[in-house]
Protein backbone atom coordinates (compact mmCIF):
# COMPACT_ATOMS: atom_id res chain seq x y z
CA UNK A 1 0.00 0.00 0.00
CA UNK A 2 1.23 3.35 -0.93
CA UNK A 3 0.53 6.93 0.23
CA UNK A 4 -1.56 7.43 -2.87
CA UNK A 5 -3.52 4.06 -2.26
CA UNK A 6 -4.45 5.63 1.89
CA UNK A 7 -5.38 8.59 -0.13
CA UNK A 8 -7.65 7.34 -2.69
CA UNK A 9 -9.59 4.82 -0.04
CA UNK A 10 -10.19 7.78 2.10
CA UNK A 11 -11.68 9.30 -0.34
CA UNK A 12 -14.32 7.06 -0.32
CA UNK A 13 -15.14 6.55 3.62
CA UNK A 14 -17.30 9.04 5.09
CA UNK A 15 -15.42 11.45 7.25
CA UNK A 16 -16.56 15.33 8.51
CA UNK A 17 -13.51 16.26 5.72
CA UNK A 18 -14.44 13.55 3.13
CA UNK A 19 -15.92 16.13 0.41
CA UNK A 20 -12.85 18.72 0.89
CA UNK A 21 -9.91 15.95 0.86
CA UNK A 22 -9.54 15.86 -3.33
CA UNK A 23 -9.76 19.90 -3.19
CA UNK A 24 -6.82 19.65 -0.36
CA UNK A 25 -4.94 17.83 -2.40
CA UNK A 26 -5.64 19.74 -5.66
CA UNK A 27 -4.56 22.62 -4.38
CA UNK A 28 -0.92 21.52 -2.85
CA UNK A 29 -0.44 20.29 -6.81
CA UNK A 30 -1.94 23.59 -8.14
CA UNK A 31 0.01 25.84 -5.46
CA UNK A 32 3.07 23.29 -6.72
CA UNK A 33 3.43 23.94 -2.53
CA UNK A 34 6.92 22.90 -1.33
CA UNK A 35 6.28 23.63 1.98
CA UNK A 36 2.73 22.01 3.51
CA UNK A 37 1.69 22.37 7.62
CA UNK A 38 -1.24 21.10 9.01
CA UNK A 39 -2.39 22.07 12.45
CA UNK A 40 -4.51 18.65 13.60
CA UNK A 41 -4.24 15.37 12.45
CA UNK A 42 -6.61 12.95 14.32
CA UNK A 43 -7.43 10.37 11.93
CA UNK A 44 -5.03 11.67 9.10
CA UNK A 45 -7.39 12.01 6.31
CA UNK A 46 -6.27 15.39 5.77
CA UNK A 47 -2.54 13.90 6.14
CA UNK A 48 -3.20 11.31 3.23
CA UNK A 49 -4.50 14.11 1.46
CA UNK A 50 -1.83 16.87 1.77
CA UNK A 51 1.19 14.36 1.52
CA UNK A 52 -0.39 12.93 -1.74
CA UNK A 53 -0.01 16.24 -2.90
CA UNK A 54 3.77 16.47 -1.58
CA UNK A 55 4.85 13.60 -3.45
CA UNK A 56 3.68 15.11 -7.02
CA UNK A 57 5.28 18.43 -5.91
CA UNK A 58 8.55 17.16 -4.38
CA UNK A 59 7.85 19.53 -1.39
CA UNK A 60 7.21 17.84 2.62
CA UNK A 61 4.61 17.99 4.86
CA UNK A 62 4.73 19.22 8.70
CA UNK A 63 1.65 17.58 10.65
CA UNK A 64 1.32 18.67 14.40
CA UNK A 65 -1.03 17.66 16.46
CA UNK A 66 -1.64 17.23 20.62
CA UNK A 67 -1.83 13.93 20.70
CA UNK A 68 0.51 11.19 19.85
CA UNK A 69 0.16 10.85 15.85
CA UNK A 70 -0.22 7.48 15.02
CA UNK A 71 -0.95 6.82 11.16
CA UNK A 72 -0.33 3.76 8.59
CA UNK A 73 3.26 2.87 7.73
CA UNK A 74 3.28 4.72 4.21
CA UNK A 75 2.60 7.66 5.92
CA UNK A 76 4.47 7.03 8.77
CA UNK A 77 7.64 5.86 7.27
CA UNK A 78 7.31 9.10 4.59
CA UNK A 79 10.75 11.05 3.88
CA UNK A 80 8.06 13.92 2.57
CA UNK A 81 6.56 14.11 6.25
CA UNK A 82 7.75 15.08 9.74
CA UNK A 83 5.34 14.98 12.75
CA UNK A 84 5.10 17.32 15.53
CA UNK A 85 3.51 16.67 18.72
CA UNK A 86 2.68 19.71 20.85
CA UNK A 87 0.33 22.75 21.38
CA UNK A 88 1.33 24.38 17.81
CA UNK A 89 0.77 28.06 19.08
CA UNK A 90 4.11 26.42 20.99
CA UNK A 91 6.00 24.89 18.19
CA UNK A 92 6.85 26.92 15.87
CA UNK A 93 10.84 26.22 15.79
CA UNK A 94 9.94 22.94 14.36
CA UNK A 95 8.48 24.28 11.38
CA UNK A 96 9.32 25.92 8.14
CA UNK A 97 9.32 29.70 8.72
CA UNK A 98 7.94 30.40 5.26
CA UNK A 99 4.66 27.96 4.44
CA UNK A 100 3.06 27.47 0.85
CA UNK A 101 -0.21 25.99 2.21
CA UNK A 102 -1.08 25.75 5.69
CA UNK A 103 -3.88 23.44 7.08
CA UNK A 104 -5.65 23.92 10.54
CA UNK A 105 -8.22 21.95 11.93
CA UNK A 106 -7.37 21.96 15.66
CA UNK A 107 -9.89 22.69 18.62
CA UNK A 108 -12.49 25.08 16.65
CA UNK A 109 -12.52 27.54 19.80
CA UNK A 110 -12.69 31.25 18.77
CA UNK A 111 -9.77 32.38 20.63
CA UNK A 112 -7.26 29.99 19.78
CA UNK A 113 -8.13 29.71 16.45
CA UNK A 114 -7.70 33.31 16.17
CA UNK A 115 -4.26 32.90 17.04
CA UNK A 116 -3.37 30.49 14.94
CA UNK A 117 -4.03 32.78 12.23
CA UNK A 118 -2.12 35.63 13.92
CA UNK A 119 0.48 33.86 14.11
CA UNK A 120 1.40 31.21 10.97
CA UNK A 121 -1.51 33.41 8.59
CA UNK A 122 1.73 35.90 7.78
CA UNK A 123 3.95 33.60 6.88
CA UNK A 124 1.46 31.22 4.52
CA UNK A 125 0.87 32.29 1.22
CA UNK A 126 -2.89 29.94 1.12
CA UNK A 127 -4.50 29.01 4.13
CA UNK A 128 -7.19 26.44 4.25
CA UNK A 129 -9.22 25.93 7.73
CA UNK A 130 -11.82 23.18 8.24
CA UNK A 131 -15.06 23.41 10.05
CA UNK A 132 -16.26 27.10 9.02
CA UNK A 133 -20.46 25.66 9.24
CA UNK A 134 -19.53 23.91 12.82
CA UNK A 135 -21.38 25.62 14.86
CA UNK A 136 -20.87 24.76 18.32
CA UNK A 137 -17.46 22.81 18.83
CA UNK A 138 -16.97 19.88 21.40
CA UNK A 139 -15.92 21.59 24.62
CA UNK A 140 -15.85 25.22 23.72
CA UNK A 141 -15.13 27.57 26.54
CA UNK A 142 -17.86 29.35 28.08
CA UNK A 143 -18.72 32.72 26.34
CA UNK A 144 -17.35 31.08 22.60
CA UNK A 145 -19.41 32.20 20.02
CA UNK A 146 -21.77 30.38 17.53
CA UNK A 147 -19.51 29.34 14.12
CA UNK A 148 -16.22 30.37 16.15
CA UNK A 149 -13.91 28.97 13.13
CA UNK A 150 -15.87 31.41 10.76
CA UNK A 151 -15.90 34.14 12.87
CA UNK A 152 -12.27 33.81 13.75
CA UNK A 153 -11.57 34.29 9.97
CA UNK A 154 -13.75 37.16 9.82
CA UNK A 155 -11.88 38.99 12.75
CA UNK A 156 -8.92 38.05 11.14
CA UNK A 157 -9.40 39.10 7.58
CA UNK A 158 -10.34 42.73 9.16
CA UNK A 159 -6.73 42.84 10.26
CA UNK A 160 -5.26 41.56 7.05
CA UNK A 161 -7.82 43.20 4.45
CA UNK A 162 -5.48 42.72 1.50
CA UNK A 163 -6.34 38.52 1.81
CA UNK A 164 -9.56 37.51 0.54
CA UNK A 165 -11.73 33.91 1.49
CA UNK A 166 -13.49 31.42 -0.49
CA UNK A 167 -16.39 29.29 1.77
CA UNK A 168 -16.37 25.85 0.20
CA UNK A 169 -19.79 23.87 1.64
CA UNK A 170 -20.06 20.86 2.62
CA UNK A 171 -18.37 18.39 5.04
CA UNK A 172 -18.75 21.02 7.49
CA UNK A 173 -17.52 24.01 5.57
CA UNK A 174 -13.73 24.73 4.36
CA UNK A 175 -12.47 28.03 4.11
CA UNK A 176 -9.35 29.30 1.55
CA UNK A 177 -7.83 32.29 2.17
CA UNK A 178 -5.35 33.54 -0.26
């Protein structure tokens, strides 16, 4: 089994990202991105995605993530990908410093997604964010609002007004900001 074979099965099983995974990957090919991060991992459908696109573009993928990352050998055993495990508002010396297409799909909470784009949005010349129609996220803090992904983008593209978004529907909403 091969990176490309992970990719193409998840493409088929049913997953909150499912309809947004051959966009993902279109775009890393499109961008011809040499330098991928992705903020959350969990089951690595996003992964399979992004380092498919890698491999045609010769570039490597940085995956961080909380939690032990714990994905199929062709993945795993990848010269194109490094995982990172740690808070990644924390760990940013482990990753490129300039980023062609960053990924985040972390916690959803307003606040902290906020500063993720504050503080890798500069540096990343496409940003694509998961989860703009989820409307309440699994433990939010108290006083979170409704859609906090969404409105985190909108707060941020107030302070950046040169950088324009695209909502993609579906699979609970995907966002590209360019």
């Amino acid at each position: 089994m091969t990176v490309d074979d992970i990719f193409t099965e998840r493409l088929q099983i049913w997953s909150d990202i499912q309809g947004h995974l051959q966009f993902m990957h279109d775009v890393v090919v499109e961008a011809d991105a040499k330098t991928v991060v992705e903020l959350g991992v969990r089951s690595g459908n996003s992964t399979a995605a992004l380092l498919a696109g890698v491999q045609k573009t010769g570039g490597h993928l940085w995956s961080v993530d909380t939690e032990p990352i714990d994905l199929p050998a062709p993945i795993s055993q990848s010269k194109l990908w490094t995982p990172v495990v740690g808070d990644d508002l924390a760990v940013t010396d482990w990753l490129p410093k300039e980023i062609d297409v960053l990924f985040i799909d972390t916690n959803h909470w307003y606040h902290h997604t906020l500063a993720e784009l504050r503080l890798y949005g500069p540096s990343s010349k496409i940003i694509l964010m998961h989860d703009t129609e989820l409307e309440w996220p699994w433990q939010a803090p108290p006083g979170d609002p409704s859609f906090p992904v969404r409105k985190a983008i909108e707060h941020y593209l107030q302070l950046i007004p040169e950088r324009n978004v695209e909502w993609r529907e579906g699979s609970y909403g995907l966002a590209v900001i360019q």
